[in-house]
Every structure is written in C-alpha cells, then in structure tokens.
Amino acid sequence: MEKSCSLLVHFDKGTSAMANEIKEAMERNDVPAKIDAMKKAIMLLLNGETLPQLFITIVRYVLPSEDHTIQKLLLLYLEIIDKTDARGRVLPEMILICQNLRNNLQHPNEYLRGVTLRFLCRLPEPELLEPLIPSVLSNLEHRHPFVRRHALLATAAIYRLPQGEQLLPDAPDTVGRALDSEQDLSARRNAFLMLCHCSQDRAVAHLLAHVDAVAGWGELMQMVALDLVCKVCRFKPAEKGRYIRIIISLLAAPSAAVVYECAGAIVSLSSAPTAIRAAANTYCQLLLSQSDNNVKLIILDRLAELKSSHREIMVEMIMDVLRALASPNLDIRRKTLDIALDLITPRNVDEVVLTLKKEVVKTQSVGHEKNGEYRQMLVQAIHSCALRFPEVASTVVHLLMDFLGDSNVASAIDVVLFVREIIETNPKLRVSVITRLLDTFYQIRAARVCSSALWIIGEYCLSLSEVESGIATIKQCLGDLPFYTAIEEQEAADSLKKPQQMNSSVTAASRRPAVLADGTYATQSAASEIAFSAPTLVPGSLASPRNLRSLILAGDFFLGAVVACTLTKLVLRLEEVQPSKAEVNKACSGALLTMVSMLQLGQSSVLTHPIDNDSHDRIVLCIRLLCNTGDKVRKIWLQSCRQSFAKMLADKQLRETEEIKAKAQISHAQPDDLIDFYHLKSRKGMSQLELEDEVQDDLKRATGEFTKDEDDANKLNRILQLTGFSDPVYAEAYVTVHHYDIVLDATIINRTKDTLQNLCLELATMGDLKLVERPQNYTLAPESSKQIKANIKVSSTETGVIFGNIVYETSNVLERMVVVLNDIHVDIMDYISPATCADVAFRTMWAEFEWENKVAVNTTIQDEKEFLNHIVKSTHMKCLTPLSALDGECGFLAANLYAKSVFGEDALVNVSIEKQVDGKLSGYIRIRSKTQGIALSLGDKITLKQKGGS
C-alpha cells in the first residue's frame, strides 16, 4: 500500500458505469439506496479508485441526512478520502464538512456525538480541527459516559499532533480535572492514559494520591497504571520501592491479565526475594487456574526465565510447578518437566520422584492415546533424577522395570537404558535388578529392548545362581530346539514354490541405506529392523514365554547373534564360578546347540530370507570361542566390554559437569569499579521490601550481573551504512534482531542547504520478512537529522533481504528525488542457537527430514579438529559427538552438529572429512532440516565461512 489507512475492505475494481450508478443512487430520497451507494463508494476508494466527482454529490444529498447509518458511513468516507493536495495543503472544499462535524458534535443524539468524536481521533489536519476545538471540550462535560469517553480520546489524539499544544494548550489541566470528577471506568481510563502520554508528572501525582483505591480501579485502568509505574521506575530507579508496593497490591486483582502483567513488572523492576517469590507464586496460581493451553505455555516460559535468574527461589516452587502435569497437553507436560528437572535438589528429590512415580502409574490406568509418549518423558525424567541422586534409584528402578514390555517401544527402550546405567552406577542394586530382569524378561516384545536386556544379563550375572538362572531364562524364551524339522522344511519349500532368483531379488530390495551413529550411511538389510510375520509352520512360535523364538523366527538374526554372545559370556563365567566340570560342559553343549540351530535356521528355506553375513560371522565366532578359549580372549569378553561401558558413562558425566560449570561462570566486577557499602547507608523510611531490593542490587553489582546487553564493539558491528558520503541524504541503520521482530533504527541526515519536504524512507522485503507499517513523511531542515524506526516481522529461519529508497522533494525541483539504499541482509545466525538432543532422536530426525543441502569441503585449514571447531563457531551449533570420540590422529573425522531456531525448527549437520596425502582436507558437510529455507541458508553460510574467513 502506498499510504497509511485505518480501514481495509477487499472489493473488485469498479468501472465508470458503477460510479454513475452510485451517484444516481445518492441523489434519490431512498435511504436504503443511499446506504448501499455509500458502502460501494467506500469500498471503491479503499481499493485505489479516486471518484472525485462524488464529493459534491455527497455534500449536497448525503450530508443533510439524519439517518445514523448514513452519518456513520459519511464519517468513514471522510476518513479515507484525500483531504490535502500534493503540497500538503488542505483542499478548499474540505471547509464544507466542518460545519457538518460541528453540528454532529452538538447533536442531541449521543451516538452521533460519539462516532464523530471517534472520527476526529483519525483526522490529522489542524486546519480542520481548529474550529471544532470548543465543541470537543464542551463534550467533556456531557451527561452520557459514551460521549465523555470519546471526547477524552479525541482530546488526547489532537494533543499528540505536532501542532497539538497550540490547538489545546490547557489539555492536561482540563483532562486532569475531568479525571478527578469522572465516575465511568472507561472514561477514567482514557483520561489517565492521556495524562500518562502527555503529562506524566500529573499522572504520577494522581496515582500516588489514590494509592489505596488502585485495587478497585477496574482492569483497563489498572493496566495503564502498571505501564506508568514501569516507565517511572526505569527513569527514577531510586523511587521504585514505593511503586513496587502498588504492583504487589494489584497481585490480588480479580483480572488474570492484570495479575500476569503485575508479576512481569515485579520481575523486571525488583530483585528482592520477597518480590520474586510473590511473582513466582502468582505465575503458579495462573498456571493452575487458566484453561487455555497457549496461556499455560506462556506462563511456563516466564517460569523458565525466573528459573535461570532466581533459581534458589524457584526451588521452593517446584511442587507447584509440577501440578501442571495434570494437563493432558504433551507440550505443557514437556516444558513442566524441563523446568522441574533443573530445580531438583537433595532436599526435594524424594518428593519430586514420588510425584513422577504416581504419574507413571496413572499412565497405566487412564486410557489416553498419548500415554505411551508421556510415559517415555516420565521415564527420561526419572532417569535424570536417578543419575544425579543415586540414592533414589532404588525406589524407582523396580517400578520402571514393569514397563520393559511396554507396547510403546521408545518408552521401553528408555527403561532398559535406564536399568543398564543404574546397574553400573549403583552396585548395591545389582542383585535385585538382575533378579527382577530375569523374572520379567519373557514380557519383552521389542527386539531392541531384548538386545539391551540380554547384554545386561551377560555382563552382570556374576554369582552361580544368577548365571544358571540367566541361561535357563534364555533357553525357556527360545523354546525347543531345533527351530524346525526336516519334514517342516520340505513342507515350507513346497508351499513357497518360488524360484531362487525371486528370493534374491526380494533380499536385494529389502536393503536400504541406514543412518549410523555418526550420521553416515551404510547399507543395511531390512532383516534387522522389519519384523516379518512368523512362519506358521513352527508350532508354539508365538507362545507368550517364547519371545526370543518369535523374534528370531521373524527373521531378526541380529538378535540371534546377541543371544549367542550372551550365552558365550554366561558359559565363560560359569567356568569360573561352577566347581562341577560336568555342569559346565552341559551348559556349553546346550549353548553350542542353540547357536548351531540358529545357523541352520538362517540357511534353511523355512524363512523367506537367509541370515546376514555379519550375524553369521558373529555366531560362528562364539562357537569357536566356546570350543577353544584363551585367557586373553576370556578377559576381553568378560571384562573389557564392561570397562568400556563404565568409561563411556564417566565421559558422559564429565561432559555434563563441564557444561554445568560453564553455565555457572559469572563475570566479576572490574578492578576500578566503585564499591558501595550497603551497611553504611541510611535505612530511615525504607520498608523491608526496599531493603531487600537494595541488598540484591548491591550483590548484582558486586558479582558483575549488571552488565550491558552488548558491548560497544558489537553495537558498531550492527550499524550498516545505507547511502554514500557524497549523497545529498546520508543514512545509516542500527539493526536489532529480537526473535520474531527486527527493529531498523535509521538515522537520516540532510547534508544540503535546502529544506527537504515529504521525505520518506520506503522499504521493501524479500524472503519471509514483512514490513509492519510504512514510515510516515517528514520535513527535514538544512543539515539536520531525523531518527526513523521501522518494524519488520520474521516468520521463519531464512536469510532475508531488506532494500529500499529515500524519496524527498525540494522547493527548487518540482519532481521527486530518489536515493537508492544499500541492501540489508538478515543473517540466519541471529535465529539459531546451540541445542542438544539424544543420538536416537538425531538419527530419527535425520531419516525423516526431506530437505538436504550437501556442501563440499573447500578450506585452507589443514587440521581436522580445527576445521570442525571453526564450523561449530561459525554456525552457532553444538557438537553432539563427544570429545573422546574425536581423540587421536587417524586422518578421518565424522561429527554431528545440532541447533534449534527460535521458531522451533531443528537444524542437523553432519561433518565428514578426510585428510589427503597432500595435507588438504576433503569431504562433505550435509545439512538437513524440515524446511527448505534453513537448509539453503545454512549451506550458504557454511560455504562462505568454511575457508576460515570472518
């Protein structure tokens, strides 16, 4: 749009014939026809038509009408027509409407007076307003509140105009007197709002004179009072103590909006523990009382901010926060758990874990479609608690083991990983956990859960009774051997009747690329992931205690290899703890029979696809090992695996500890900073709240928390030159990016000796950027400057471009002058920040996301780790690959990077590089995301930065 407008209605373009029809309808005495004609005229004007021939017709035939609808439409018409010429002077025919407006302002009908006063709020021409001022002021004392309400709005709007102080020199005094005598809440709010904007001292005086009555002011006026208090406290921080008392008194207001704003104001103005505790308590009450999920999410965001700045106070509120788990919404539950997990201390961990256990039990009884996902979140939360506070593990591990057979595979996997970690970190629980695992093993239905459970059995069954129970449990779950008979094989071969080449084509088609832990690809047989239907020819294969048999007969030979490894470990350990050689030989022969049976099954025609080579080699290795065991091999199988796992856990804990330390680092005061001794200050007349606030402020100064958001060097980096030094108009802009908003603060300098008229900063955007409003026109005196602000909304993480011109007129030149501005590129790095996610989640997202950008490595950097660190720093991403995995010099490096945008988008990057013979690095950087914009923008950024440039 080329001009600002307060009304917008879509309408198809009209014709000259339609304009003539409108004119004829207006000249009739038919009121409905006039109403219809006025509506058509307004819609044509709003969509670009000029219709100059209608003005005189409207003045003659529509203006005298007494119909209220026609009068309202007439005001809309007057609002949107051009009332000035090209030089900004009021058109002479506009004087004709002044008398009509004056009549409306003195009309006996309150509605006509009110809508006319509302129209005056949008009338910026002082020449038209000046004769109406006495009528506007007289309406301030009208008997009806509807008229007084709009009269106050009109007074405020006129006073805010550039010539407003000349038109209404005594407006603050007049409005102040009206405020003192006014009874209507809306009218009082309008009067108070006008004083806040135009005469802040008078508004503050009124507020302080009625402190005790603020609680009964009503929602609208209380919101204005809060806004005023925040403004005053920022300019006069020494006086904020008495204003904060006003805000705390409003925490008991009946309006949820007022209470929410009060809590936010308290947090922004005060650091006193009493005030922060009141704000946190208010947020917790709103969290429970509000039913809207969006409101709950916003309140949880505020609580998360409080947690980061006032953790010691939020720790007291942890149980109140956890009550939000009653909401069925998963996003709310996830945010609640994230906040609560950061607030756990040794004092409250038992209470928190008890609450989480109750929620886990509820997921069993209540039938809800998202129960499995919620249970997974709870398991992860309990897992985190147990790792940080090992003493609570004993109270939860047995409850969670009931969910090893959960139908939600992700939840079951989390449980078995939790058990695996607890049994290593809590040796006291080993015996009870192993006993419970062996008792519940037959309930497990997922192959991945079975694999992890078998590893635990193989590693942590140490005593004779445990080893024998482990072997017995596995044999029971496998069922009778062999898995098939010769007769059944012949029947299966006859029933299939398929040529060999068909089988080979099926096997080939069942292979697909898989994503490994480092993000690279490998060709993997679908046999390890896809559960084929079990052959019906094997009786009892789907019996409940024989879960291993069902999975292996379904074609999962990777699980078969895990069974073979577990049996091997158990037999080797049995040799150490069983004094009877005969019992050891019996167990060994039974294990060998199981392995040979699996190999026969894999090579038979009973199944539609044969055993894969990896699983075959693994089972054969186990057979050879049991037939001929050496001490070195025994040590590797019985000790090294467990030692590697313990080392992995220690490395993970070390990384988490280092991250916590890095977050906890605070900047200290500089050597030459002023020391303010709080105890030497006068306490006279200070309340307890003010004393607490002073103490907290002093502590923040002492620890360096009162720091600027950005230092001067960073601010200078964000100043962009828009025009050249030789241009008649010099312009530069300071770009501030705040999540969804970009604020462009442009400084325009007139470098000529002429007055520049109708100077306008015209902006346009490309990409997912949207200009909120068009900057207005200004008149710039010779060699003077002007600050112009433009707001731009951002809707996605994508590199955008802002471009435009400065257009102005001078008295010497009739045509408009144009100065083209340099383009402003919005950097994607302003929208993404480092984040963490589990390896499983990373691989899942990598497989699901459809947009991939592959960037070839082209850099002068010759060290692999230095290049990786450079990419991490340049892209604001976090390296998920642990440092221990990157140790050593092998000439290869593969690492996963992850970041999240402010819009909730995930950015995945895999760096795979190799060092060539000549010392140069080669390889690829692959970016994946759900949307195209972030993948392309990140790729462009990496291409630009990877050579080591700034």
Coordinates of C-alpha atoms in Angstrom, one line a residue, residues 352-852:
V352 CA 9.6 -35.0 43.1
V353 CA 10.4 -38.7 42.3
L354 CA 7.3 -39.7 44.3
T355 CA 5.2 -37.4 42.1
L356 CA 6.7 -38.8 38.9
K357 CA 6.1 -42.3 40.1
K358 CA 2.4 -41.5 40.6
E359 CA 2.2 -40.1 37.1
V360 CA 3.8 -43.2 35.7
V361 CA 1.2 -45.4 37.4
K362 CA -1.6 -43.1 36.1
T363 CA -0.4 -43.7 32.5
Q364 CA -1.3 -47.4 33.0
S365 CA -4.9 -46.8 34.3
V366 CA -6.1 -43.9 32.2
G367 CA -6.8 -44.7 28.6
H368 CA -5.3 -41.9 26.5
E369 CA -3.7 -42.1 23.1
K370 CA -0.6 -40.1 24.1
N371 CA 0.0 -42.2 27.3
G372 CA 3.0 -44.0 25.8
E373 CA 4.8 -40.8 24.8
Y374 CA 4.0 -39.2 28.2
R375 CA 5.4 -42.3 29.9
Q376 CA 8.6 -42.1 27.9
M377 CA 9.0 -38.5 29.1
L378 CA 8.5 -39.5 32.7
V379 CA 11.0 -42.4 32.4
Q380 CA 13.6 -40.0 31.0
A381 CA 12.9 -37.5 33.9
I382 CA 13.2 -40.3 36.5
H383 CA 16.4 -41.4 34.7
S384 CA 17.9 -37.9 35.0
C385 CA 16.9 -37.8 38.7
A386 CA 18.5 -41.2 39.5
L387 CA 21.7 -40.3 37.8
R388 CA 22.1 -37.0 39.7
F389 CA 20.9 -38.5 43.0
P390 CA 21.8 -42.3 43.0
E391 CA 20.1 -42.8 46.4
V392 CA 16.6 -42.5 44.8
A393 CA 17.3 -45.2 42.1
S394 CA 16.3 -48.0 44.4
T395 CA 12.8 -46.5 44.8
V396 CA 12.1 -46.3 41.1
V397 CA 14.0 -48.9 39.2
H398 CA 11.7 -51.8 40.1
L399 CA 8.6 -49.8 39.2
L400 CA 10.0 -48.9 35.8
M401 CA 11.1 -52.4 35.0
D402 CA 7.4 -53.3 34.8
F403 CA 7.4 -51.3 31.6
L404 CA 10.1 -53.3 29.8
G405 CA 7.3 -55.0 27.8
D406 CA 5.6 -51.7 27.0
S407 CA 3.7 -51.5 23.7
N408 CA 5.4 -48.1 23.2
V409 CA 8.8 -49.3 22.0
A410 CA 10.5 -45.9 22.6
S411 CA 9.4 -45.9 26.3
A412 CA 10.6 -49.5 26.7
I413 CA 14.0 -48.6 25.2
D414 CA 14.3 -45.7 27.7
V415 CA 13.5 -48.0 30.6
V416 CA 16.1 -50.6 29.6
L417 CA 18.8 -47.9 29.0
F418 CA 18.0 -46.5 32.5
V419 CA 18.3 -50.0 34.0
R420 CA 21.6 -50.5 32.2
E421 CA 23.0 -47.3 33.5
I422 CA 21.7 -47.8 37.1
I423 CA 23.1 -51.3 37.4
E424 CA 26.6 -49.9 36.6
T425 CA 26.5 -46.8 38.8
N426 CA 24.7 -48.5 41.8
P427 CA 26.5 -51.8 42.5
K428 CA 24.2 -52.3 45.6
L429 CA 21.2 -52.7 43.3
R430 CA 22.8 -55.2 41.0
V431 CA 21.4 -58.4 42.6
S432 CA 17.8 -57.1 42.9
V433 CA 17.8 -55.6 39.4
I434 CA 19.2 -58.8 37.8
T435 CA 16.6 -60.9 39.7
R436 CA 13.8 -58.7 38.6
L437 CA 15.1 -58.6 35.0
L438 CA 15.2 -62.4 34.7
D439 CA 11.7 -62.6 36.1
T440 CA 10.2 -60.1 33.6
F441 CA 12.4 -60.9 30.6
Y442 CA 9.7 -63.0 28.9
Q443 CA 7.4 -59.9 28.8
I444 CA 9.7 -58.0 26.4
R445 CA 8.4 -57.9 22.9
A446 CA 10.7 -55.4 21.1
A447 CA 13.9 -56.6 19.6
R448 CA 16.0 -53.6 20.6
V449 CA 14.9 -53.9 24.2
C450 CA 15.7 -57.6 24.1
S451 CA 19.2 -56.9 22.8
S452 CA 19.9 -54.4 25.6
A453 CA 18.4 -56.7 28.3
L454 CA 20.5 -59.7 27.0
W455 CA 23.7 -57.5 27.3
I456 CA 22.8 -56.7 30.9
I457 CA 22.3 -60.4 31.7
G458 CA 25.5 -61.3 30.1
E459 CA 27.6 -58.6 31.8
Y460 CA 26.0 -58.5 35.3
C461 CA 25.1 -62.1 36.2
L462 CA 28.1 -62.9 38.4
S463 CA 27.1 -65.5 41.0
L464 CA 26.5 -69.1 40.3
S465 CA 22.7 -68.9 40.8
E466 CA 22.4 -65.8 38.6
V467 CA 24.4 -67.4 35.8
E468 CA 22.4 -70.5 35.9
S469 CA 19.1 -68.5 36.0
G470 CA 20.3 -66.4 33.1
I471 CA 21.0 -69.5 30.9
A472 CA 17.7 -71.1 31.9
T473 CA 15.7 -67.9 31.2
I474 CA 17.2 -67.6 27.7
K475 CA 16.6 -71.3 26.9
Q476 CA 13.0 -71.0 28.1
C477 CA 12.4 -68.0 25.8
L478 CA 14.0 -69.8 22.9
G479 CA 11.8 -72.9 23.3
D480 CA 12.5 -76.4 22.0
L481 CA 15.4 -76.9 19.6
P482 CA 15.8 -77.3 16.7
F483 CA 13.7 -74.4 15.4
Y484 CA 12.3 -76.7 12.6
T485 CA 12.4 -80.3 11.5
A486 CA 13.4 -81.7 8.1
I487 CA 9.7 -82.5 7.3
E488 CA 8.7 -79.0 8.1
E489 CA 11.5 -77.6 5.9
Q490 CA 10.3 -79.8 3.0
E491 CA 6.7 -78.6 3.5
A492 CA 7.9 -75.0 3.6
A493 CA 9.8 -75.4 0.4
D494 CA 6.8 -77.0 -1.4
S495 CA 4.4 -74.3 -0.2
L496 CA 6.7 -71.4 -1.3
K497 CA 7.3 -72.7 -4.9
K498 CA 9.3 -69.6 -5.8
P499 CA 12.4 -69.6 -8.0
Q500 CA 15.7 -68.7 -6.4
Q501 CA 16.1 -65.5 -8.3
M502 CA 12.9 -64.2 -6.8
N503 CA 14.3 -64.7 -3.3
S504 CA 17.5 -62.9 -4.3
S505 CA 15.5 -60.0 -5.7
V506 CA 13.4 -59.8 -2.5
T507 CA 16.6 -59.8 -0.4
A508 CA 18.1 -57.1 -2.6
A509 CA 15.0 -55.0 -2.4
S510 CA 14.9 -55.3 1.3
R511 CA 18.3 -53.5 1.7
R512 CA 18.2 -49.7 2.2
P513 CA 20.6 -47.0 3.4
A514 CA 20.7 -46.8 7.2
V515 CA 22.0 -43.9 9.3
L516 CA 24.8 -44.8 11.7
A517 CA 25.6 -43.1 15.0
D518 CA 28.0 -40.7 13.4
G519 CA 25.4 -39.6 10.8
T520 CA 27.0 -41.5 7.9
Y521 CA 25.2 -44.0 5.7
A522 CA 25.6 -47.8 5.5
T523 CA 23.7 -50.4 3.5
Q524 CA 21.7 -52.5 6.0
S525 CA 19.5 -55.5 5.5
A526 CA 15.9 -54.9 6.5
A527 CA 16.1 -58.2 8.3
S528 CA 17.4 -56.4 11.4
E529 CA 14.6 -53.9 11.5
I530 CA 11.5 -55.2 9.8
A531 CA 9.5 -57.8 11.7
F532 CA 8.3 -60.3 9.1
S533 CA 5.4 -62.5 10.0
A534 CA 6.5 -65.6 11.8
P535 CA 6.2 -68.8 9.8
T536 CA 3.0 -70.6 10.8
L537 CA 4.6 -74.0 10.3
V538 CA 6.5 -73.9 13.6
P539 CA 4.2 -74.8 16.4
G540 CA 4.2 -72.7 19.5
S541 CA 6.4 -70.0 18.0
L542 CA 4.1 -67.2 19.2
A543 CA 3.7 -68.6 22.8
S544 CA 4.0 -65.8 25.3
P545 CA 7.1 -67.0 27.3
R546 CA 9.0 -67.6 24.0
N547 CA 9.5 -64.1 22.9
L548 CA 13.1 -64.7 21.6
R549 CA 11.9 -67.6 19.5
S550 CA 9.1 -65.4 17.9
L551 CA 11.6 -62.6 17.0
I552 CA 14.3 -64.9 15.6
L553 CA 11.7 -66.8 13.5
A554 CA 10.5 -63.5 12.2
G555 CA 14.0 -63.0 10.7
D556 CA 15.8 -61.0 13.3
F557 CA 19.2 -62.7 13.2
F558 CA 21.0 -59.7 14.8
L559 CA 19.1 -60.6 17.9
G560 CA 20.2 -64.2 17.4
A561 CA 23.8 -63.0 17.4
V562 CA 23.2 -61.1 20.6
V563 CA 21.7 -64.3 22.2
A564 CA 24.9 -66.2 21.1
C565 CA 27.2 -63.6 22.6
T566 CA 25.2 -63.6 25.9
L567 CA 25.3 -67.4 26.2
T568 CA 29.0 -67.3 25.5
K569 CA 29.6 -64.8 28.3
L570 CA 27.4 -66.8 30.7
V571 CA 29.2 -70.1 29.9
L572 CA 32.6 -68.5 30.3
R573 CA 31.6 -67.0 33.7
L574 CA 30.1 -70.4 34.6
E575 CA 33.5 -71.9 34.2
E576 CA 34.8 -69.5 36.9
V577 CA 32.1 -70.0 39.5
Q578 CA 30.9 -73.6 38.9
P579 CA 33.2 -76.2 40.5
S580 CA 31.5 -79.1 38.7
K581 CA 33.1 -79.7 35.3
A582 CA 30.2 -81.8 34.1
E583 CA 27.7 -78.9 34.7
V584 CA 29.9 -76.6 32.7
N585 CA 30.2 -79.0 29.8
K586 CA 26.4 -79.5 29.8
A587 CA 25.8 -75.7 29.7
C588 CA 28.5 -75.3 27.0
S589 CA 27.0 -78.0 24.8
G590 CA 23.5 -76.5 25.2
A591 CA 24.8 -73.1 24.1
L592 CA 26.5 -74.7 21.1
L593 CA 23.3 -76.5 20.2
T594 CA 21.4 -73.2 20.3
M595 CA 24.0 -71.4 18.1
V596 CA 24.1 -74.2 15.5
S597 CA 20.3 -74.3 15.4
M598 CA 20.2 -70.6 14.6
L599 CA 22.8 -71.1 11.8
Q600 CA 20.7 -73.9 10.4
L601 CA 17.6 -71.8 10.6
G602 CA 19.3 -68.9 8.7
Q603 CA 20.4 -71.2 5.9
S604 CA 17.2 -73.1 5.5
S605 CA 14.2 -72.5 3.3
V606 CA 11.9 -72.1 6.2
L607 CA 12.4 -68.3 6.2
T608 CA 11.9 -66.1 3.2
H609 CA 15.4 -64.6 3.5
P610 CA 18.7 -66.0 4.7
I611 CA 20.9 -64.9 7.7
D612 CA 23.0 -61.8 7.0
N613 CA 26.8 -62.2 6.9
D614 CA 27.5 -60.1 10.0
S615 CA 25.3 -62.2 12.2
H616 CA 26.6 -65.4 10.7
D617 CA 30.2 -64.5 11.4
R618 CA 29.4 -63.4 14.9
I619 CA 27.6 -66.7 15.8
V620 CA 30.5 -68.7 14.3
L621 CA 33.0 -66.7 16.3
C622 CA 31.0 -67.6 19.5
I623 CA 31.1 -71.3 18.5
R624 CA 34.9 -71.2 18.0
L625 CA 35.4 -69.3 21.3
L626 CA 33.5 -71.9 23.3
C627 CA 35.4 -74.7 21.7
N628 CA 38.8 -73.2 22.3
T629 CA 39.1 -70.4 24.9
G630 CA 42.3 -68.5 25.7
D631 CA 43.0 -66.2 28.7
K632 CA 43.3 -63.0 26.6
V633 CA 40.0 -63.7 24.8
R634 CA 38.3 -64.5 28.1
K635 CA 39.5 -61.2 29.6
I636 CA 38.2 -59.3 26.5
W637 CA 34.7 -60.9 26.7
L638 CA 34.3 -60.8 30.5
Q639 CA 35.9 -57.5 31.4
S640 CA 36.7 -55.2 28.5
C641 CA 33.1 -54.6 27.4
R642 CA 32.0 -53.6 30.9
Q643 CA 35.1 -51.4 31.3
S644 CA 34.3 -49.6 28.0
F645 CA 30.7 -49.0 29.2
A646 CA 31.9 -47.6 32.5
K647 CA 34.3 -45.3 30.6
M648 CA 31.5 -44.1 28.4
L649 CA 29.4 -43.2 31.4
A650 CA 32.3 -41.4 33.1
D651 CA 32.9 -39.5 29.9
K652 CA 29.2 -38.5 29.6
Q653 CA 29.2 -37.4 33.2
L654 CA 32.4 -35.4 32.7
R655 CA 30.8 -33.6 29.8
E656 CA 27.7 -32.7 31.7
T657 CA 29.7 -31.4 34.6
E658 CA 31.8 -29.2 32.4
E659 CA 28.6 -27.8 30.8
I660 CA 27.1 -27.0 34.2
K661 CA 30.4 -25.3 35.2
A662 CA 30.4 -23.3 32.0
K663 CA 26.9 -22.1 32.6
A664 CA 27.7 -21.2 36.2
Q665 CA 30.6 -19.0 35.4
I666 CA 29.8 -15.4 36.2
S667 CA 31.7 -12.2 35.3
H668 CA 33.2 -10.4 38.3
A669 CA 33.4 -6.7 38.9
Q670 CA 36.3 -4.8 37.3
P671 CA 39.3 -3.6 39.4
D672 CA 38.3 0.0 39.1
D673 CA 34.6 -0.4 39.9
L674 CA 33.0 1.6 42.7
I675 CA 32.4 -0.3 46.0
D676 CA 29.2 0.7 47.7
F677 CA 29.0 -0.3 51.4
Y678 CA 25.3 -1.2 52.0
H679 CA 25.7 -1.3 55.8
L680 CA 26.7 2.4 55.9
K681 CA 23.6 3.5 54.1
S682 CA 20.7 5.2 55.8
R683 CA 17.8 2.9 56.4
K684 CA 15.4 5.6 57.5
G685 CA 11.9 5.3 56.0
M686 CA 12.8 2.2 54.0
S687 CA 10.4 -0.8 54.0
Q688 CA 11.6 -4.4 54.2
L689 CA 11.0 -4.8 50.5
E690 CA 13.1 -1.8 49.7
L691 CA 15.9 -3.0 52.0
E692 CA 15.9 -6.4 50.2
D693 CA 15.9 -4.8 46.8
E694 CA 18.9 -2.6 47.8
V695 CA 20.8 -5.7 49.0
Q696 CA 20.1 -7.7 45.8
D697 CA 21.1 -4.8 43.6
D698 CA 24.4 -4.4 45.5
L699 CA 25.0 -8.1 45.2
K700 CA 24.4 -8.0 41.5
R701 CA 26.8 -5.1 41.1
A702 CA 29.4 -6.9 43.1
T703 CA 29.2 -10.0 41.0
G704 CA 29.0 -8.2 37.7
E705 CA 25.5 -9.1 36.8
F706 CA 24.6 -5.5 35.9
T707 CA 26.2 -5.7 32.5
K708 CA 25.2 -4.2 29.2
D709 CA 23.5 -6.5 26.8
E710 CA 26.1 -5.8 24.2
D711 CA 29.3 -4.0 24.3
D712 CA 30.1 -1.0 22.1
A713 CA 32.1 -3.0 19.6
N714 CA 29.2 -5.4 18.9
K715 CA 26.9 -2.4 18.5
L716 CA 29.2 -0.8 16.0
N717 CA 29.2 -4.1 14.0
R718 CA 25.4 -3.8 13.7
I719 CA 25.5 -0.3 12.2
L720 CA 25.0 -0.5 8.4
Q721 CA 25.7 2.3 6.0
L722 CA 22.8 2.7 3.7
T723 CA 23.9 5.6 1.4
G724 CA 27.3 7.1 0.3
F725 CA 29.0 10.1 1.9
S726 CA 28.6 12.1 -1.3
D727 CA 24.8 11.6 -1.5
P728 CA 22.6 14.6 -0.6
V729 CA 21.0 12.5 2.1
Y730 CA 23.2 10.3 4.3
A731 CA 21.6 7.3 6.0
E732 CA 22.7 4.6 8.3
A733 CA 20.8 2.0 10.3
Y734 CA 21.2 0.0 13.5
V735 CA 19.6 -3.4 13.2
T736 CA 18.2 -5.0 16.3
V737 CA 17.1 -8.6 16.0
H738 CA 14.8 -9.9 18.7
H739 CA 13.3 -13.3 17.8
Y740 CA 10.2 -12.6 15.8
D741 CA 10.9 -8.9 15.3
I742 CA 13.6 -6.8 13.5
V743 CA 13.8 -3.2 14.5
L744 CA 15.5 -0.9 12.0
D745 CA 16.6 2.3 13.7
A746 CA 17.6 4.6 10.8
T747 CA 19.4 7.9 11.1
I748 CA 18.7 10.3 8.2
I749 CA 21.0 13.4 7.8
N750 CA 20.2 16.2 5.4
R751 CA 23.6 17.3 4.0
T752 CA 22.3 20.0 1.8
K753 CA 21.4 23.7 2.4
D754 CA 17.8 23.1 1.3
T755 CA 14.7 22.0 3.3
L756 CA 13.7 18.5 2.3
Q757 CA 9.9 18.1 2.2
N758 CA 7.9 14.9 2.3
L759 CA 11.0 12.8 3.0
C760 CA 10.1 9.2 3.3
L761 CA 12.0 6.0 3.9
E762 CA 10.5 3.5 1.5
L763 CA 11.3 -0.1 2.4
A764 CA 10.6 -3.5 0.8
T765 CA 11.5 -7.0 1.9
M766 CA 12.4 -10.3 0.2
G767 CA 12.1 -13.7 1.9
D768 CA 9.9 -14.4 5.0
L769 CA 10.0 -10.8 6.2
K770 CA 7.1 -8.5 6.4
L771 CA 7.1 -4.7 6.9
V772 CA 4.6 -3.9 9.7
E773 CA 3.9 -0.3 8.8
R774 CA 5.2 2.2 6.3
P775 CA 7.2 5.1 7.9
Q776 CA 5.5 8.5 7.6
N777 CA 6.7 11.5 5.7
Y778 CA 8.9 14.1 7.4
T779 CA 10.2 17.6 6.7
L780 CA 14.0 17.9 7.2
A781 CA 15.6 21.3 7.8
P782 CA 19.1 22.0 6.2
E783 CA 21.9 20.0 7.8
S784 CA 19.6 18.4 10.4
S785 CA 18.9 14.8 11.2
K786 CA 16.0 12.5 11.9
Q787 CA 15.6 9.1 13.6
I788 CA 13.2 6.8 11.8
K789 CA 12.2 3.4 13.2
A790 CA 10.8 0.6 11.1
N791 CA 9.4 -2.7 12.5
I792 CA 9.7 -5.9 10.4
K793 CA 8.2 -9.3 11.4
V794 CA 10.0 -12.5 10.7
S795 CA 8.1 -15.8 10.2
S796 CA 10.8 -18.4 9.5
T797 CA 14.5 -19.1 9.7
E798 CA 15.6 -17.9 6.3
T799 CA 18.1 -15.4 5.1
G800 CA 16.1 -12.3 4.1
V801 CA 16.9 -9.0 2.4
I802 CA 15.6 -5.5 3.1
F803 CA 16.0 -2.9 0.4
G804 CA 14.5 0.5 -0.4
N805 CA 14.9 4.2 -1.2
I806 CA 14.8 7.6 0.4
V807 CA 12.3 9.8 -1.5
Y808 CA 12.0 13.6 -0.9
E809 CA 11.1 16.9 -2.6
T810 CA 12.8 20.3 -2.5
S811 CA 11.3 23.7 -3.3
N812 CA 13.8 24.2 -6.1
V813 CA 13.0 21.0 -8.0
L814 CA 9.4 20.1 -8.9
E815 CA 10.0 16.3 -9.3
R816 CA 10.7 13.9 -6.5
M817 CA 14.3 12.9 -5.8
V818 CA 15.3 9.3 -5.0
V819 CA 18.4 8.0 -3.2
V820 CA 18.8 4.2 -3.5
L821 CA 19.8 2.4 -0.3
N822 CA 22.2 -0.4 0.1
D823 CA 20.6 -3.8 0.8
I824 CA 20.4 -5.1 4.4
H825 CA 20.9 -8.8 4.7
V826 CA 19.3 -10.5 7.7
D827 CA 21.7 -13.2 9.0
I828 CA 20.3 -16.6 9.8
M829 CA 22.7 -16.8 12.7
D830 CA 20.5 -14.4 14.6
Y831 CA 17.8 -17.0 14.8
I832 CA 19.5 -20.3 15.7
S833 CA 21.2 -21.3 18.9
P834 CA 23.1 -24.4 20.1
A835 CA 20.9 -27.2 21.5
T836 CA 21.2 -30.8 22.5
C837 CA 19.3 -33.9 21.6
A838 CA 19.9 -37.7 22.1
D839 CA 21.6 -39.7 19.4
V840 CA 18.5 -41.7 18.8
A841 CA 16.4 -38.5 18.3
F842 CA 19.1 -37.1 15.9
R843 CA 19.1 -40.2 13.7
T844 CA 15.3 -40.3 13.7
M845 CA 15.1 -36.7 12.6
W846 CA 17.9 -37.3 10.0
A847 CA 15.8 -40.1 8.5
E848 CA 12.6 -38.1 8.5
F849 CA 13.7 -34.6 7.2
E850 CA 13.4 -34.3 3.5
W851 CA 15.5 -31.2 2.8
E852 CA 19.2 -31.9 2.5

